[in-house]
Short mmCIF file of C-alpha atoms in Angstrom, two decimals:
data_model
loop_
_atom_site.label_atom_id
_atom_site.label_comp_id
_atom_site.label_asym_id
_atom_site.label_seq_id
_atom_site.Cartn_x
_atom_site.Cartn_y
_atom_site.Cartn_z
CA MET A 98 2.03 5.87 -9.85
CA ARG A 99 1.73 6.31 -6.13
CA SER A 100 2.70 9.97 -5.96
CA HIS A 101 -0.85 11.17 -6.56
CA LEU A 102 -2.53 8.67 -4.27
CA ILE A 103 -3.25 9.10 -0.60
CA ALA A 104 -1.26 6.52 1.37
CA PHE A 105 -4.24 4.65 2.65
CA GLY A 106 -4.56 6.31 5.99
CA LEU A 107 -0.79 6.26 6.59
CA ILE A 108 -1.96 3.64 9.09
CA ILE A 109 -1.89 6.45 11.63
CA THR A 110 -5.30 5.71 13.12
CA GLY A 111 -4.49 2.06 13.69
CA THR A 112 -0.93 2.75 14.69
CA MET A 113 -1.76 5.28 17.32
CA ALA A 114 -4.44 3.08 18.82
CA ALA A 115 -1.80 0.39 19.13
CA CYS A 116 0.59 2.84 20.76
CA THR A 117 -1.81 3.36 23.63
CA SER A 118 -2.91 -0.27 23.97
CA GLN A 119 -0.14 -2.23 22.32
CA ASN A 120 -1.13 -5.63 20.96
CA ALA A 121 0.71 -8.68 22.23
CA ILE A 122 2.87 -10.20 19.51
CA THR A 123 1.78 -13.75 18.81
CA GLU A 124 3.75 -16.63 17.39
CA ASN A 125 1.59 -17.01 14.29
CA ARG A 126 3.93 -17.98 11.45
CA GLN A 127 2.10 -17.28 8.23
CA SER A 128 3.94 -16.46 5.02
CA PRO A 129 4.46 -12.72 4.39
CA LYS A 130 3.01 -13.20 0.89
CA PRO A 131 -0.58 -14.51 0.89
CA GLU A 132 -1.34 -17.67 -1.06
CA LEU A 133 -3.88 -16.33 -3.53
CA THR A 134 -4.21 -16.12 -7.31
CA LEU A 135 -4.94 -13.22 -9.62
CA ASN A 136 -8.43 -14.64 -10.05
CA ASP A 137 -8.96 -13.95 -6.35
CA VAL A 138 -7.92 -10.30 -6.51
CA ILE A 139 -8.88 -9.03 -9.97
CA PRO A 140 -12.68 -8.78 -10.18
CA ALA A 141 -12.52 -8.34 -13.95
CA LYS A 142 -11.06 -11.86 -14.28
CA ARG A 143 -14.28 -13.52 -13.21
CA ASN A 144 -15.74 -16.17 -15.51
CA LEU A 145 -18.34 -14.88 -17.95
CA THR A 146 -21.03 -16.58 -19.93
CA PRO A 147 -20.63 -16.46 -23.74
CA GLU A 148 -23.30 -13.75 -23.86
CA GLU A 149 -21.53 -11.70 -21.19
CA LYS A 150 -18.22 -12.06 -23.02
CA GLN A 151 -19.76 -10.84 -26.26
CA LYS A 152 -21.37 -7.87 -24.54
CA GLN A 153 -18.12 -7.03 -22.73
CA LYS A 154 -16.11 -7.18 -25.96
CA LYS A 155 -18.53 -4.88 -27.68
CA THR A 156 -18.30 -2.37 -24.84
CA LEU A 157 -14.50 -2.52 -24.77
CA ASP A 158 -14.23 -2.10 -28.53
CA THR A 159 -16.49 0.93 -28.36
CA ASP A 160 -14.51 2.45 -25.49
CA ALA A 161 -11.18 1.73 -27.17
CA LYS A 162 -12.17 3.84 -30.17
CA ARG A 163 -12.01 6.92 -27.95
CA PHE A 164 -8.28 6.41 -27.50
CA LYS A 165 -5.16 5.91 -29.58
CA ASN A 166 -4.95 2.29 -28.43
CA ARG A 167 -5.89 0.06 -25.51
CA LYS A 168 -2.73 0.90 -23.57
CA ALA A 169 -3.70 4.57 -23.70
CA ALA A 170 -7.22 3.67 -22.59
CA SER A 171 -5.86 1.69 -19.66
CA ALA A 172 -3.62 4.56 -18.60
CA TYR A 173 -6.57 6.94 -18.73
CA TYR A 174 -8.75 4.69 -16.55
CA VAL A 175 -5.94 4.29 -14.00
CA PHE A 176 -5.59 8.09 -13.87
CA GLN A 177 -9.32 8.43 -13.22
CA ALA A 178 -9.15 5.66 -10.62
CA LYS A 179 -6.44 7.62 -8.79
CA ARG A 180 -8.61 10.70 -8.71
CA ASN A 181 -11.57 8.75 -7.34
CA PHE A 182 -9.32 7.06 -4.78
CA ASN A 183 -8.08 10.43 -3.57
CA GLU A 184 -11.69 11.58 -3.27
CA GLU A 185 -12.41 8.44 -1.22
CA LYS A 186 -14.75 7.08 -3.89
CA ILE A 187 -13.43 3.57 -3.51
CA ASP A 188 -16.20 1.74 -5.36
CA SER A 189 -15.80 4.04 -8.37
CA ALA A 190 -12.04 3.57 -8.28
CA SER A 191 -12.51 -0.20 -8.33
CA LEU A 192 -14.82 -0.06 -11.33
CA LEU A 193 -12.35 2.12 -13.22
CA LEU A 194 -9.53 -0.29 -12.41
CA ASN A 195 -11.60 -3.14 -13.80
CA LYS A 196 -11.88 -1.20 -17.06
CA ALA A 197 -8.17 -0.43 -17.00
CA TRP A 198 -7.28 -4.10 -16.54
CA LEU A 199 -9.62 -5.23 -19.32
CA MET A 200 -8.04 -2.69 -21.65
CA ASP A 201 -4.47 -3.73 -20.82
CA SER A 202 -3.78 -6.52 -18.33
CA THR A 203 -0.03 -5.83 -18.63
CA ASN A 204 -0.35 -2.34 -17.12
CA ASN A 205 1.54 -2.72 -13.84
CA GLU A 206 -0.01 0.37 -12.33
CA VAL A 207 -3.40 -1.34 -12.41
CA TYR A 208 -2.15 -3.99 -10.00
CA TRP A 209 -0.52 -1.38 -7.80
CA ALA A 210 -3.76 0.58 -7.62
CA TYR A 211 -5.81 -2.54 -6.86
CA GLY A 212 -3.46 -3.09 -3.92
CA LEU A 213 -4.08 0.39 -2.58
CA VAL A 214 -7.83 -0.05 -2.88
CA TYR A 215 -7.72 -3.33 -0.96
CA GLY A 216 -5.47 -1.69 1.62
CA GLN A 217 -7.99 1.13 2.08
CA GLN A 218 -10.65 -1.53 2.58
CA LYS A 219 -8.37 -3.31 5.09
CA VAL A 220 -8.44 -6.48 3.01
CA TYR A 221 -4.76 -6.91 3.62
CA ASP A 222 -4.18 -10.39 2.17
CA LYS A 223 -5.48 -9.27 -1.20
CA ALA A 224 -3.66 -5.95 -0.96
CA LEU A 225 -0.36 -7.68 -0.27
CA PHE A 226 -0.77 -10.31 -2.94
CA VAL A 227 -1.47 -7.86 -5.74
CA LEU A 228 1.19 -5.39 -4.55
CA TYR A 229 3.79 -8.17 -4.58
CA HIS A 230 2.61 -8.98 -8.10
CA ALA A 231 3.29 -5.36 -9.08
CA LEU A 232 6.67 -5.44 -7.32
CA GLU A 233 7.86 -8.31 -9.52
CA LYS A 234 8.06 -5.86 -12.44
CA ASP A 235 9.18 -2.82 -10.46
CA GLN A 236 11.48 -4.13 -7.74
CA HIS A 237 13.39 -0.94 -6.98
CA ASN A 238 10.43 1.45 -6.70
CA PRO A 239 10.62 3.08 -3.24
CA ARG A 240 7.01 4.22 -3.26
CA LEU A 241 5.76 0.73 -4.10
CA LEU A 242 8.02 -0.78 -1.43
CA THR A 243 6.58 1.69 1.07
CA ASP A 244 3.01 0.85 0.10
CA LEU A 245 3.77 -2.85 0.58
CA ALA A 246 5.25 -2.09 3.99
CA THR A 247 2.16 -0.06 4.86
CA SER A 248 -0.11 -3.03 4.16
CA HIS A 249 2.13 -5.26 6.26
CA LEU A 250 1.87 -2.73 9.11
CA GLY A 251 -1.89 -2.69 8.66
CA ARG A 252 -2.11 -6.47 8.83
CA PHE A 253 0.23 -6.48 11.83
CA TYR A 254 -2.08 -4.09 13.65
CA ALA A 255 -5.07 -6.31 12.77
CA GLU A 256 -3.49 -9.70 13.49
CA SER A 257 -0.38 -9.07 15.64
CA ASN A 258 1.77 -11.30 13.41
CA PRO A 259 5.49 -10.60 13.95
CA GLN A 260 6.24 -11.75 10.41
CA ASP A 261 4.37 -8.71 9.08
CA LEU A 262 6.30 -6.39 11.36
CA MET A 263 9.67 -7.75 10.27
CA GLN A 264 8.70 -7.74 6.60
CA SER A 265 7.51 -4.12 6.77
CA LYS A 266 10.85 -3.14 8.31
CA LYS A 267 12.77 -4.97 5.57
CA LEU A 268 10.75 -3.32 2.80
CA LEU A 269 11.10 0.15 4.32
CA GLU A 270 14.85 -0.26 4.67
CA SER A 271 14.97 -1.02 0.95
CA ALA A 272 12.76 1.98 0.20
CA VAL A 273 15.06 4.45 1.95
CA ARG A 274 18.11 2.96 0.21
CA TYR A 275 16.51 3.78 -3.13
CA SER A 276 15.06 7.08 -1.94
CA PRO A 277 17.08 8.62 0.93
CA ASN A 278 14.71 11.60 1.19
CA ALA A 279 11.53 9.55 1.60
CA ALA A 280 10.02 11.07 4.74
CA ASP A 281 7.06 8.69 4.73
CA ALA A 282 9.30 5.61 4.69
CA TYR A 283 11.41 6.93 7.58
CA TYR A 284 8.25 7.66 9.56
CA LYS A 285 6.96 4.14 9.08
CA LEU A 286 10.36 2.76 10.06
CA ALA A 287 9.93 4.71 13.29
CA ILE A 288 6.57 3.02 13.78
CA SER A 289 8.05 -0.41 13.03
CA HIS A 290 10.81 0.08 15.59
CA TYR A 291 8.30 1.35 18.13
CA TYR A 292 6.42 -1.95 17.83
CA LEU A 293 9.74 -3.80 18.09
CA GLN A 294 10.34 -1.89 21.34
CA GLU A 295 13.51 -0.42 19.85
CA TYR A 296 12.71 3.08 20.97
CA GLY A 297 16.10 4.64 20.30
CA LYS A 298 15.89 3.60 16.65
CA ALA A 299 12.28 4.77 16.55
CA TRP A 300 13.43 8.23 17.65
CA ASP A 301 16.25 8.24 15.10
CA TYR A 302 13.89 7.45 12.22
CA LEU A 303 11.26 9.85 13.47
CA HIS A 304 13.81 12.68 13.49
CA LYS A 305 14.95 11.71 10.00
CA SER A 306 11.37 11.80 8.73
CA ILE A 307 10.71 15.20 10.29
CA SER A 308 13.97 16.58 8.89
CA LYS A 309 12.68 15.66 5.42
CA ASP A 310 9.11 16.82 6.01
CA LYS A 311 7.99 18.77 9.10
CA ALA A 312 4.45 17.48 8.60
CA MET A 313 5.68 14.10 9.87
CA ALA A 314 5.83 15.51 13.42
CA ASP A 315 2.75 13.66 14.65
CA ALA A 316 1.99 14.76 18.22
CA THR A 317 0.27 11.52 19.22
CA PHE A 318 3.14 9.33 18.09
CA ILE A 319 5.69 11.62 19.73
CA ALA A 320 3.74 11.44 23.00
CA ALA A 321 3.63 7.65 22.78
CA LEU A 322 7.39 7.51 22.23
CA LEU A 323 8.03 9.88 25.13
CA GLU A 324 6.13 7.50 27.41
CA LYS A 325 8.65 4.80 26.50
CA GLN A 326 11.87 6.80 26.26
CA GLN A 327 12.96 10.39 26.43
CA ASP A 328 13.96 11.95 23.14
CA PRO A 329 17.74 11.34 22.85
CA ALA A 330 18.04 14.51 20.75
CA GLY A 331 16.19 16.56 23.36
CA LYS A 332 13.85 18.13 20.82
CA TYR A 333 10.67 16.84 22.43
CA GLU A 334 9.81 16.67 26.10
#
């Protein structure tokens, strides 16, 4: 699903701010996976009055008639949610995902997309919870693993929790095993190792990302790395 969605900010804004004024890593030991429930993260699961339920059913039945079945309807609403997400119409994307979930609550891409929306909103606990829920049914998906890692990096930037940093690194390492040409995952591994003060590894992963996609050559990040260590490959000075 993720191929048509903007990686919510690539965390570049937050990451680069941290490169110039690096947060101190605290000893906060929270679980990598937030303790929430689907009721907390799926707005469409809210309790309805009998009248609201009847009205909702009528609306869904009417909408479903436009499609071959409810699974097809759900897929359509997810597709539209992606388009709205890419256009930065986050509220519209959320409403479409609610429709998609009501049409087919087994559609794993709905949960994935909810996670991206929460990530864009910087509500990282909810983003992580629902992305982990999606991962349970799609454990070897490199794009999903990368999106999970991105939310962990976002929460690390916000809260300076070393558990998030280590978990993002673990997820990204899995992502590149499944997809050795994933430039985005290599780039975020470079960021993870930068925060870990492992600058040689950060350079290695940065070069790998750029070798896969030249657009990954972010001048600000390169400058931040050069302040810590000269480029071992001698490509940047």
